[in-house]
Amino acid sequence: MTETYTPPKVWTWDNKPGVSAAALNRPVAGATHEKDLPVGQHAFQLYSLGTPNGQKASIMFEELIEAGYAADYDAWFIGIGDGDQFGSGFVDINPNSKIPALLDRSGPEPVRVFESGSILVHLAEKFGAFLPTSGKARTETFNWLMWQMGSAPFIGGGFGHFYFYAPEKIEYAINRYAMETKRLLDVADRRLAESRFLAGDDYTIADMATFGWFRGLIQGDAYGEAADFLSTQDYEHVGRWVAEIDARPGTRRGRFVNKPSGGLRERHAGTDFAALDPALLAGTAPA
């Protein structure tokens, strides 16, 4: 354990590790600079990065296209390490300065959509896909979608940060969030022992929302040695679910959108995927 820290009576923003040490971390909102966002030819303009949260939106778009819907889109890369999310154009769409953000120009007036769950619901309702329209199935889908939205901070900002990214290893914090991440995996594993997908027999936006976060932990490419540390091989039913979803062509394509390397930095047409190794899209090569 580290030495005991006594919080001051009033917190101030000065020389705090992980805060003022990195210019991107601030206790205030709003734009830091003027920067217009690029706009492509399609009705849907996605501004994102290929993180587990960002992949939710691109997977949704690619699954819609795979299912035959006219959901073509432009996906623009947002470099959060460079502060793109604090540009004035991005903040106009998402005042919270987080990816993904969507501008829907398909109607009489443009509609901004921010928060990954909101984007999934917006697109599902617009196209009538991947979200039951009524009854128990619709409620169950929202149950698991909201479960994921509330759970992600424990995995990413909690476990992932303190186990892998933090400049010092804090035993209490790692234990706290490792416990919570394993509990969440167990919640999903118990559910998937009785159900093909999270909300039932059909693939829904609840699965899209959760997939990216659990795929990396199960397949071992998230947070260094986290898969071994968390013994993720023990979650048999989550592993089965991850493998089934990862084999879907739309999901495979969506995973590679807005990746800074090893994927498509930008996506403007389905033909863009021809630039990738076919084995990646087929799932026969590690990614």
Coordinates of C-alpha atoms in Angstrom, one line a residue:
M1 CA 0.0 0.0 0.0
T2 CA 1.1 3.6 -0.6
E3 CA 1.5 6.0 2.2
T4 CA -1.6 7.5 3.6
Y5 CA -3.0 10.5 1.8
T6 CA -5.0 13.1 3.6
P7 CA -7.3 15.1 1.3
P8 CA -7.2 18.8 1.7
K9 CA -10.3 20.6 2.9
V10 CA -10.8 22.2 -0.6
W11 CA -9.5 20.5 -3.7
T12 CA -7.6 22.8 -6.1
W13 CA -6.3 22.2 -9.6
D14 CA -2.5 22.6 -9.1
N15 CA 0.2 20.1 -9.5
K16 CA -2.1 17.1 -9.1
P17 CA -0.7 13.8 -10.5
G18 CA -2.7 12.8 -13.5
V19 CA -4.4 16.1 -13.7
S20 CA -2.3 19.2 -14.4
A21 CA 0.6 16.9 -15.3
A22 CA -1.4 16.2 -18.5
A23 CA -2.8 19.2 -20.3
L24 CA -5.8 17.2 -21.5
N25 CA -7.1 16.4 -18.1
R26 CA -9.1 19.4 -16.7
P27 CA -11.8 19.9 -14.1
V28 CA -13.7 22.1 -16.4
A29 CA -15.7 21.5 -19.7
G30 CA -15.9 23.4 -22.9
A31 CA -13.7 23.9 -26.0
T32 CA -10.0 24.6 -25.7
H33 CA -9.6 25.7 -29.3
E34 CA -11.5 26.5 -32.5
K35 CA -11.7 23.6 -34.9
D36 CA -14.4 22.7 -37.3
L37 CA -15.2 19.1 -37.9
P38 CA -14.9 17.6 -41.4
V39 CA -18.2 16.6 -43.1
G40 CA -18.5 13.9 -45.7
Q41 CA -21.2 13.0 -48.2
H42 CA -23.3 10.6 -46.2
A43 CA -26.3 11.5 -44.0
F44 CA -24.5 10.1 -40.9
Q45 CA -21.3 11.6 -39.7
L46 CA -19.5 9.7 -37.0
Y47 CA -16.7 11.2 -35.0
S48 CA -14.9 8.5 -33.0
L49 CA -12.0 6.4 -32.1
G50 CA -11.7 2.6 -32.1
T51 CA -12.0 2.1 -28.3
P52 CA -14.6 -0.2 -26.8
N53 CA -17.0 2.7 -26.5
G54 CA -16.2 4.0 -30.0
Q55 CA -16.7 0.5 -31.6
K56 CA -20.3 0.4 -30.4
A57 CA -21.3 3.0 -33.0
S58 CA -19.2 1.6 -35.9
I59 CA -20.4 -1.9 -35.2
M60 CA -24.0 -0.8 -35.2
F61 CA -23.5 0.9 -38.6
E62 CA -21.8 -2.1 -40.1
E63 CA -24.4 -4.5 -38.7
L64 CA -27.1 -2.3 -40.2
I65 CA -25.4 -2.3 -43.6
E66 CA -24.8 -6.1 -43.3
A67 CA -28.6 -6.5 -42.7
G68 CA -29.4 -4.5 -45.8
Y69 CA -30.3 -1.1 -44.4
A70 CA -29.3 2.1 -46.1
A71 CA -27.0 3.2 -43.3
D72 CA -23.9 4.3 -45.0
Y73 CA -21.8 6.7 -43.0
D74 CA -18.6 8.7 -42.8
A75 CA -16.4 7.9 -39.8
W76 CA -13.8 10.5 -38.8
F77 CA -10.9 9.9 -36.5
I78 CA -10.8 11.8 -33.3
G79 CA -7.4 11.7 -31.6
I80 CA -8.2 12.0 -28.0
G81 CA -4.5 12.0 -27.1
D82 CA -4.2 15.1 -29.3
G83 CA -7.2 16.9 -27.7
D84 CA -9.4 16.7 -30.8
Q85 CA -12.4 16.1 -28.5
F86 CA -11.9 19.6 -27.1
G87 CA -12.2 21.3 -30.5
S88 CA -15.2 23.7 -30.8
G89 CA -16.8 21.6 -33.5
F90 CA -16.7 18.4 -31.5
V91 CA -17.9 20.2 -28.3
D92 CA -20.9 21.5 -30.3
I93 CA -22.0 17.9 -30.8
N94 CA -20.9 16.5 -27.5
P95 CA -20.5 19.0 -24.7
N96 CA -19.0 16.2 -22.6
S97 CA -16.0 15.9 -25.0
K98 CA -16.1 12.1 -25.2
I99 CA -16.2 9.8 -28.2
P100 CA -18.2 8.6 -30.0
A101 CA -20.4 11.5 -31.3
L102 CA -22.8 11.4 -34.2
L103 CA -24.3 14.0 -36.4
D104 CA -27.5 12.7 -38.1
R105 CA -28.3 14.8 -41.2
S106 CA -31.0 12.4 -42.5
G107 CA -33.9 14.6 -41.4
P108 CA -35.1 18.1 -42.0
E109 CA -32.6 19.4 -39.4
P110 CA -29.3 17.9 -38.2
V111 CA -29.6 16.1 -34.9
R112 CA -26.6 15.7 -32.6
V113 CA -26.4 12.4 -30.7
F114 CA -23.8 11.8 -28.0
E115 CA -23.2 9.0 -25.5
S116 CA -22.6 5.6 -27.1
G117 CA -25.9 4.1 -25.7
S118 CA -27.9 7.0 -27.0
I119 CA -26.3 6.5 -30.5
L120 CA -27.3 2.8 -30.4
V121 CA -30.9 3.6 -29.4
H122 CA -31.2 6.4 -31.9
L123 CA -30.0 4.3 -34.8
A124 CA -32.0 1.2 -33.7
E125 CA -35.2 3.2 -33.6
K126 CA -34.5 5.0 -36.8
F127 CA -34.0 1.8 -38.7
G128 CA -36.2 -0.5 -36.7
A129 CA -33.4 -3.0 -36.0
F130 CA -31.6 -4.6 -33.1
L131 CA -34.1 -3.3 -30.6
P132 CA -37.5 -5.0 -30.0
T133 CA -40.3 -2.5 -30.5
S134 CA -42.4 -3.4 -27.5
G135 CA -43.0 -5.7 -24.5
K136 CA -40.8 -7.7 -22.3
A137 CA -38.0 -8.1 -24.9
R138 CA -37.6 -4.4 -25.3
T139 CA -37.4 -3.9 -21.6
E140 CA -34.9 -6.7 -21.2
T141 CA -32.7 -5.1 -23.9
F142 CA -32.8 -1.8 -22.1
N143 CA -32.0 -3.6 -18.8
W144 CA -28.8 -5.0 -20.2
L145 CA -27.9 -1.8 -22.2
M146 CA -28.2 0.3 -19.0
W147 CA -26.3 -2.3 -17.1
Q148 CA -23.4 -2.0 -19.5
M149 CA -23.5 1.8 -19.5
G150 CA -23.3 1.8 -15.8
S151 CA -20.6 -0.9 -15.6
A152 CA -18.1 0.4 -18.2
P153 CA -16.4 2.9 -15.9
F154 CA -15.6 0.2 -13.4
I155 CA -13.7 -1.7 -16.1
G156 CA -12.1 1.1 -18.1
G157 CA -11.6 4.0 -15.8
G158 CA -11.4 1.7 -12.8
F159 CA -9.6 -1.6 -13.4
G160 CA -7.9 -0.7 -16.7
H161 CA -6.6 2.6 -15.4
F162 CA -5.2 1.4 -12.1
Y163 CA -4.0 -2.0 -13.3
F164 CA -2.4 -0.9 -16.5
Y165 CA -2.2 2.9 -17.1
A166 CA -1.6 4.5 -13.7
P167 CA 1.9 5.7 -13.1
E168 CA 2.0 3.8 -9.8
K169 CA 0.4 0.5 -8.7
I170 CA -2.0 1.1 -5.9
E171 CA -2.9 -2.2 -4.3
Y172 CA -6.2 -1.1 -2.8
A173 CA -7.4 0.4 -6.1
I174 CA -6.4 -2.6 -8.2
N175 CA -8.1 -5.0 -5.8
R176 CA -11.2 -2.9 -5.7
Y177 CA -11.7 -2.7 -9.4
A178 CA -10.5 -6.3 -10.2
M179 CA -13.1 -7.5 -7.8
E180 CA -15.8 -5.4 -9.5
T181 CA -14.7 -6.4 -13.0
K182 CA -14.8 -10.1 -12.1
R183 CA -18.2 -9.6 -10.6
L184 CA -19.5 -8.1 -13.8
L185 CA -18.0 -10.9 -15.8
D186 CA -19.8 -13.3 -13.5
V187 CA -23.1 -11.4 -14.0
A188 CA -22.8 -11.8 -17.7
D189 CA -21.6 -15.4 -17.5
R190 CA -24.6 -16.5 -15.4
R191 CA -26.9 -14.7 -17.8
L192 CA -25.3 -16.2 -20.9
A193 CA -25.5 -19.7 -19.4
E194 CA -29.3 -19.4 -19.8
S195 CA -29.5 -17.2 -22.9
R196 CA -27.9 -17.1 -26.3
F197 CA -27.5 -13.3 -26.1
L198 CA -27.8 -10.8 -23.2
A199 CA -31.4 -9.9 -23.9
G200 CA -32.6 -13.2 -25.1
D201 CA -32.5 -15.2 -28.3
D202 CA -31.8 -12.2 -30.6
Y203 CA -28.7 -10.1 -31.1
T204 CA -29.4 -6.6 -29.9
I205 CA -27.8 -3.2 -29.1
A206 CA -27.2 -4.6 -25.6
D207 CA -24.7 -7.1 -27.0
M208 CA -23.1 -4.4 -29.2
A209 CA -22.6 -2.2 -26.2
T210 CA -21.0 -4.9 -24.1
F211 CA -19.0 -6.8 -26.6
G212 CA -16.0 -4.5 -27.0
W213 CA -15.4 -4.3 -23.3
F214 CA -15.5 -8.0 -22.7
R215 CA -13.9 -9.1 -26.0
G216 CA -10.5 -7.6 -25.1
L217 CA -10.5 -9.1 -21.6
I218 CA -11.5 -12.6 -22.9
Q219 CA -9.2 -12.6 -25.9
G220 CA -6.3 -11.2 -24.0
D221 CA -5.5 -7.9 -25.8
A222 CA -6.8 -5.4 -23.3
Y223 CA -4.7 -4.0 -20.5
G224 CA -1.5 -6.0 -20.8
E225 CA -1.7 -9.3 -18.9
A226 CA -5.3 -8.6 -17.6
A227 CA -6.7 -11.8 -19.0
D228 CA -4.4 -13.9 -16.9
F229 CA -4.7 -11.6 -13.9
L230 CA -8.5 -11.9 -14.0
S231 CA -8.6 -15.6 -15.0
T232 CA -11.0 -14.6 -17.8
Q233 CA -10.8 -18.2 -19.2
D234 CA -13.1 -19.2 -16.3
Y235 CA -16.0 -17.3 -17.8
E236 CA -17.0 -20.1 -20.3
H237 CA -20.3 -18.6 -21.4
V238 CA -18.9 -15.1 -21.9
G239 CA -16.2 -16.7 -24.0
R240 CA -18.8 -18.5 -26.2
W241 CA -20.8 -15.3 -26.6
V242 CA -17.7 -13.3 -27.5
A243 CA -16.6 -15.8 -30.1
E244 CA -20.1 -15.9 -31.7
I245 CA -20.4 -12.1 -32.0
D246 CA -16.8 -11.7 -33.2
A247 CA -17.5 -14.0 -36.1
R248 CA -20.3 -11.7 -37.4
P249 CA -19.1 -9.9 -40.6
G250 CA -20.6 -6.6 -39.6
T251 CA -19.0 -6.7 -36.1
R252 CA -15.7 -7.6 -37.6
R253 CA -15.7 -4.6 -39.9
G254 CA -17.0 -2.3 -37.2
R255 CA -14.1 -3.2 -34.9
F256 CA -11.5 -1.9 -37.3
V257 CA -13.1 1.6 -37.9
N258 CA -11.3 4.6 -36.6
K259 CA -8.3 2.6 -35.4
P260 CA -5.0 4.6 -35.4
S261 CA -3.1 1.6 -36.6
G262 CA -4.1 -1.8 -37.9
G263 CA -7.4 -0.7 -39.2
L264 CA -9.2 2.2 -41.0
R265 CA -8.3 5.6 -39.6
E266 CA -11.3 6.9 -41.5
R267 CA -14.2 5.1 -43.2
H268 CA -16.2 6.6 -46.0
A269 CA -17.4 3.7 -48.1
G270 CA -17.6 -0.1 -47.8
T271 CA -14.8 -0.4 -50.3
D272 CA -12.4 1.1 -47.8
F273 CA -12.2 -2.3 -46.1
A274 CA -10.4 -3.7 -49.1
A275 CA -7.3 -1.9 -47.8
L276 CA -7.2 -4.3 -44.8
D277 CA -5.8 -7.8 -44.6
P278 CA -8.7 -10.1 -45.5
A279 CA -7.6 -12.5 -42.8
L280 CA -8.4 -9.8 -40.2
L281 CA -12.0 -9.4 -41.5
A282 CA -12.4 -13.1 -41.8
G283 CA -11.3 -13.7 -38.2
T284 CA -8.4 -16.0 -39.2
A285 CA -5.7 -13.6 -38.1
P286 CA -5.2 -12.1 -34.6
A287 CA -6.4 -8.5 -34.2

